[in-house]
C-alpha positions in Angstrom: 5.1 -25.1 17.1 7.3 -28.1 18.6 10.5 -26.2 20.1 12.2 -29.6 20.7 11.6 -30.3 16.9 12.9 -27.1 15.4 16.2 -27.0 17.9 16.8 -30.3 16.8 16.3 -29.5 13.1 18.4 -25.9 14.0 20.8 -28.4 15.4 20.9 -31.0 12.5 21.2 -28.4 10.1 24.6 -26.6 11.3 26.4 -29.8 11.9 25.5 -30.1 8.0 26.8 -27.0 7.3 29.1 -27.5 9.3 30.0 -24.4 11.5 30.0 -23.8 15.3 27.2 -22.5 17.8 30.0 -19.2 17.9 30.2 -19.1 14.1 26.6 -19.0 13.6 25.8 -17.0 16.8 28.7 -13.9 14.8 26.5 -14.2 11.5 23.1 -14.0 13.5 24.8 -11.1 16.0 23.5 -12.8 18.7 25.5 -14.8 21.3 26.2 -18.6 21.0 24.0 -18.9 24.7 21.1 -18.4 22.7 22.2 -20.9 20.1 22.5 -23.5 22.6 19.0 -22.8 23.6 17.3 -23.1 20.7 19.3 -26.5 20.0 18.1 -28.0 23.2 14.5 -26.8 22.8 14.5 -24.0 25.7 13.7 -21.3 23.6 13.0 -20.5 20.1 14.4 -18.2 17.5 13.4 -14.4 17.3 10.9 -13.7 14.8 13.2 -11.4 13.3 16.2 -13.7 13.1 14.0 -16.5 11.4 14.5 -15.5 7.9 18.6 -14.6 8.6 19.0 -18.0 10.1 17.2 -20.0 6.9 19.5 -18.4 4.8 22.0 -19.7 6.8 21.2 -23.1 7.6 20.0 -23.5 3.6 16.3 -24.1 4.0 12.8 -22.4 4.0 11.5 -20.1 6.6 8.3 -22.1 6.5 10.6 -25.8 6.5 12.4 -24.2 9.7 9.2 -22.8 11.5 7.9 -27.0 11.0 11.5 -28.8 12.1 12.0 -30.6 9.0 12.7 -30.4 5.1 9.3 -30.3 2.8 9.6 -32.6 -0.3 7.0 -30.6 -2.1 7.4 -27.2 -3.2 5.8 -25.2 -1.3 6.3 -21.5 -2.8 2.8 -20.1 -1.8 2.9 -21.3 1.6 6.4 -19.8 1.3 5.5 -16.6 0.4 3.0 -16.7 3.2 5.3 -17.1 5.6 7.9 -14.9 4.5 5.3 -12.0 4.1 4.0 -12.6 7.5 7.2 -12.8 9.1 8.6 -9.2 7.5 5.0 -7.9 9.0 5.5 -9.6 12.6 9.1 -7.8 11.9 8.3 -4.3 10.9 5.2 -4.8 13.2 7.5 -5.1 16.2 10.2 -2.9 15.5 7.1 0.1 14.9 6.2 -0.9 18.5 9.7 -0.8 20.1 10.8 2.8 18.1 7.4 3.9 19.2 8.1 2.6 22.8 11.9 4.2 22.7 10.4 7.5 21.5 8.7 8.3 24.6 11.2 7.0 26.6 13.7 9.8 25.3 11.0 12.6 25.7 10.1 11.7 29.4 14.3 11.7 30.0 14.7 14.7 28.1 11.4 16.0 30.2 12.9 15.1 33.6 16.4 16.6 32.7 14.3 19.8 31.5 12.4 19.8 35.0 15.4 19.5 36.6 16.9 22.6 35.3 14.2 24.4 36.1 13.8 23.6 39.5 17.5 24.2 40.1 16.9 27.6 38.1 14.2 28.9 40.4 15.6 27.8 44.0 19.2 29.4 42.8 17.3 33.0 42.3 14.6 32.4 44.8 17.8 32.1 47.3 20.5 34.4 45.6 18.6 36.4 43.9 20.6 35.4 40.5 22.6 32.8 38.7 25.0 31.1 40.5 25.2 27.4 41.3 22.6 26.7 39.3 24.9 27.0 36.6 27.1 24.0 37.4 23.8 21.4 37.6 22.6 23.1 34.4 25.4 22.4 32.5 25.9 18.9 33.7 22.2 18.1 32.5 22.7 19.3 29.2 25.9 17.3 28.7 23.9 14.3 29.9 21.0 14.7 27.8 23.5 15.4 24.3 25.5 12.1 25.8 22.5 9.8 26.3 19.7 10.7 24.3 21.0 8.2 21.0 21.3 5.5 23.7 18.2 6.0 25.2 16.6 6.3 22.4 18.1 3.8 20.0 19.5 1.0 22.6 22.3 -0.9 22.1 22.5 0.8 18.2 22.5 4.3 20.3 25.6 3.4 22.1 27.7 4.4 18.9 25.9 7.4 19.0 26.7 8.3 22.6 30.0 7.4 22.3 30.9 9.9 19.4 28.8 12.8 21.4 31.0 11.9 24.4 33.9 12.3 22.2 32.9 15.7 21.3 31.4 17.1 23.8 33.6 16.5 26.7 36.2 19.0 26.5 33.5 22.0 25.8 31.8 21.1 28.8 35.2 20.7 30.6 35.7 24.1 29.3 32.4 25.5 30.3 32.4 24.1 34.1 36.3 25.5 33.9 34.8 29.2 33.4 32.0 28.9 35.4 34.4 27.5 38.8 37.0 30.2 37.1 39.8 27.2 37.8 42.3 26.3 34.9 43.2 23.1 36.9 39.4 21.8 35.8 40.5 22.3 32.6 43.9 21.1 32.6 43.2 18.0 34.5 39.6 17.0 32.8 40.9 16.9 29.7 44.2 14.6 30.3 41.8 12.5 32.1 38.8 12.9 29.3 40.8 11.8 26.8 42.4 8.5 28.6 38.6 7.9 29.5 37.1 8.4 26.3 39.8 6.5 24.4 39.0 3.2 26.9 35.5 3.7 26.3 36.3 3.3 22.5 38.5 0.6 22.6 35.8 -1.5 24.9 33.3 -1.0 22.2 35.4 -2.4 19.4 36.3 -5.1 22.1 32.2 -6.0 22.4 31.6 -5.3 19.0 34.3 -7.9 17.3 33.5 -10.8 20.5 29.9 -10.5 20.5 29.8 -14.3 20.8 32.6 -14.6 23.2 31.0 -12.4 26.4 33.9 -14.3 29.0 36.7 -12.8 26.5 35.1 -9.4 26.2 34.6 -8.6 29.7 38.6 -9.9 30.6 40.3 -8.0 28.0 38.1 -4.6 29.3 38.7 -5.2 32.9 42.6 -5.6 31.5 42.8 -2.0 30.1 41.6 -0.6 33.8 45.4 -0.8 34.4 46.9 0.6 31.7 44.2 3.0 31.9 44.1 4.2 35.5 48.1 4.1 35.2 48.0 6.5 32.3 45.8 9.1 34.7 48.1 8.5 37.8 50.8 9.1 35.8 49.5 12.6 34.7 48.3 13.3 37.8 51.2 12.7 39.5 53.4 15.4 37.2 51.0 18.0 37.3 50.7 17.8 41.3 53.6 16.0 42.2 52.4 13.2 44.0 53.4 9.5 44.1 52.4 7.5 40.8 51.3 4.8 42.8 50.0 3.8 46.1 49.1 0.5 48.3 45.3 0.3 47.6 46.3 1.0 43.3 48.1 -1.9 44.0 46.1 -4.2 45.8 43.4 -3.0 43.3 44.9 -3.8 40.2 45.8 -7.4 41.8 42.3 -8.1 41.9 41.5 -6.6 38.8 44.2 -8.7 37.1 42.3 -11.9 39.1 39.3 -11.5 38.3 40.3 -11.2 34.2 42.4 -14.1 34.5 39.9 -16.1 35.6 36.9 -14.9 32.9 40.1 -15.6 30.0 40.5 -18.8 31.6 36.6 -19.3 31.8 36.1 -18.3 27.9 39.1 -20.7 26.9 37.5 -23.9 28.9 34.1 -23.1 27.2 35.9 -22.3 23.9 37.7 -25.4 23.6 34.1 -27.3 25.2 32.4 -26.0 21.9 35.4 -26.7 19.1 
């Protein structure tokens, strides 16, 4: 298999069609880095992108795989291909869910260790429940948090995200009774929700640039002001305190620096690529 070849064909083929590295990097869910790659002969194609990407580009799997357009039909060579490309496919992703599985039962293991041990020093020392309870309850909010992650990946993160979202405030509640403090409570939950609600919006910002990385990571480290403003601000009422300080300032000036410069990075390469 000639890499040069089939990034030249991949190449070829898209100016044809003609649409971007971005736009076909958004269809293929990948980012356009990886386009350019295969276009200069660095790297090829996933085999489970190889049958997405004919469709797009308007030829065979089996013309793609050789860098070139086949005069003759070829439907049982074809077929061939396509069959052993779904079984390299299903084949892979049997591997990686298998692989994923026992990650999230040796995480799920360790958290479950780690309750137990903090279980038996609290009563070997006090003879009952006491701190133990705070850990304890911090482990099982991580394990119902990160368990879809770790066990799905990237496809998890929704996953986690929505058992943040519910989960948050009980536990806030929970450590509120345990430390017998309505502050926890009142507090967490102002600060919970700003969190939680940044956390969202960061995912739909990832999720609609997935081809744009240099955009993405501006427009998130954007929303720390608004965000961290939003808990100062609440903070500040409930304990009446100044909203801001010198080091929130100097902070946010380099937050609003550093974005800058990645928007200004993703609109040089942006206009580089158009």
């Amino acid at each position: 298999m000639d890499e040069n070849k089939i990034g030249q064909f991949i190449l070829e083929l898209r100016k044809e069609q003609k649409i971007t590295q971005r736009d076909l990097a958004a269809q293929l869910h990948i980012t356009d880095k990886a386009v350019s790659k295969w276009e200069r002969g660095l790297s090829c194609p996933d085999i489970s992108l190889l049958t997405s990407l004919a469709d797009i580009l308007g030829v065979t799997t089996s013309e793609l795989l050789n860098g070139q357009r086949s005069n003759m039909p070829s439907n049982d060579i074809e077929q061939s291909v396509d069959h052993a490309l779904v079984y390299a496919e299903k084949t892979a992703n049997r591997r990686a869910t298998s692989f994923r599985n026992i990650l999230a039962i040796a995480f799920s293991l360790l958290l479950l260790v780690g309750m137990v041990v903090c279980l038996i020093c609290d009563i070997a020392i006090s003879g009952k429940f006491t701190w133990s309870l705070y850990p304890i309850s911090s482990i099982l909010f991580a394990w119902v948090v990160m368990v879809p992650f770790v066990k799905c990946g990237r496809k998890g993160l929704l996953g986690s995200l929505v058992a943040l979202s519910i989960f948050i405030i009980p536990f806030l509640y929970v450590i509120d009774k345990i430390i017998g403090k309505a502050s926890i409570m009142l507090v967490g939950t102002a600060v919970s929700l700003f969190s939680v609600f940044y956390l969202w919006c960061i995912y739909g910002i990832f999720n609609k640039l997935n081809s744009r990385k240099f955009l993405a990571f501006g427009l998130s480290l954007l929303l720390i002001i608004p965000l961290c403003l939003a808990i100062n601000i609440t903070i500040a009422k409930l304990f009446s305190i100044p909203i801001l300080d010198i080091w929130d300032i100097l902070s946010f000036g380099i937050v609003m620096i550093i974005s800058v410069s990645l928007l200004v990075t993703d609109y040089i390469r942006n206009n580089k690529r158009s």
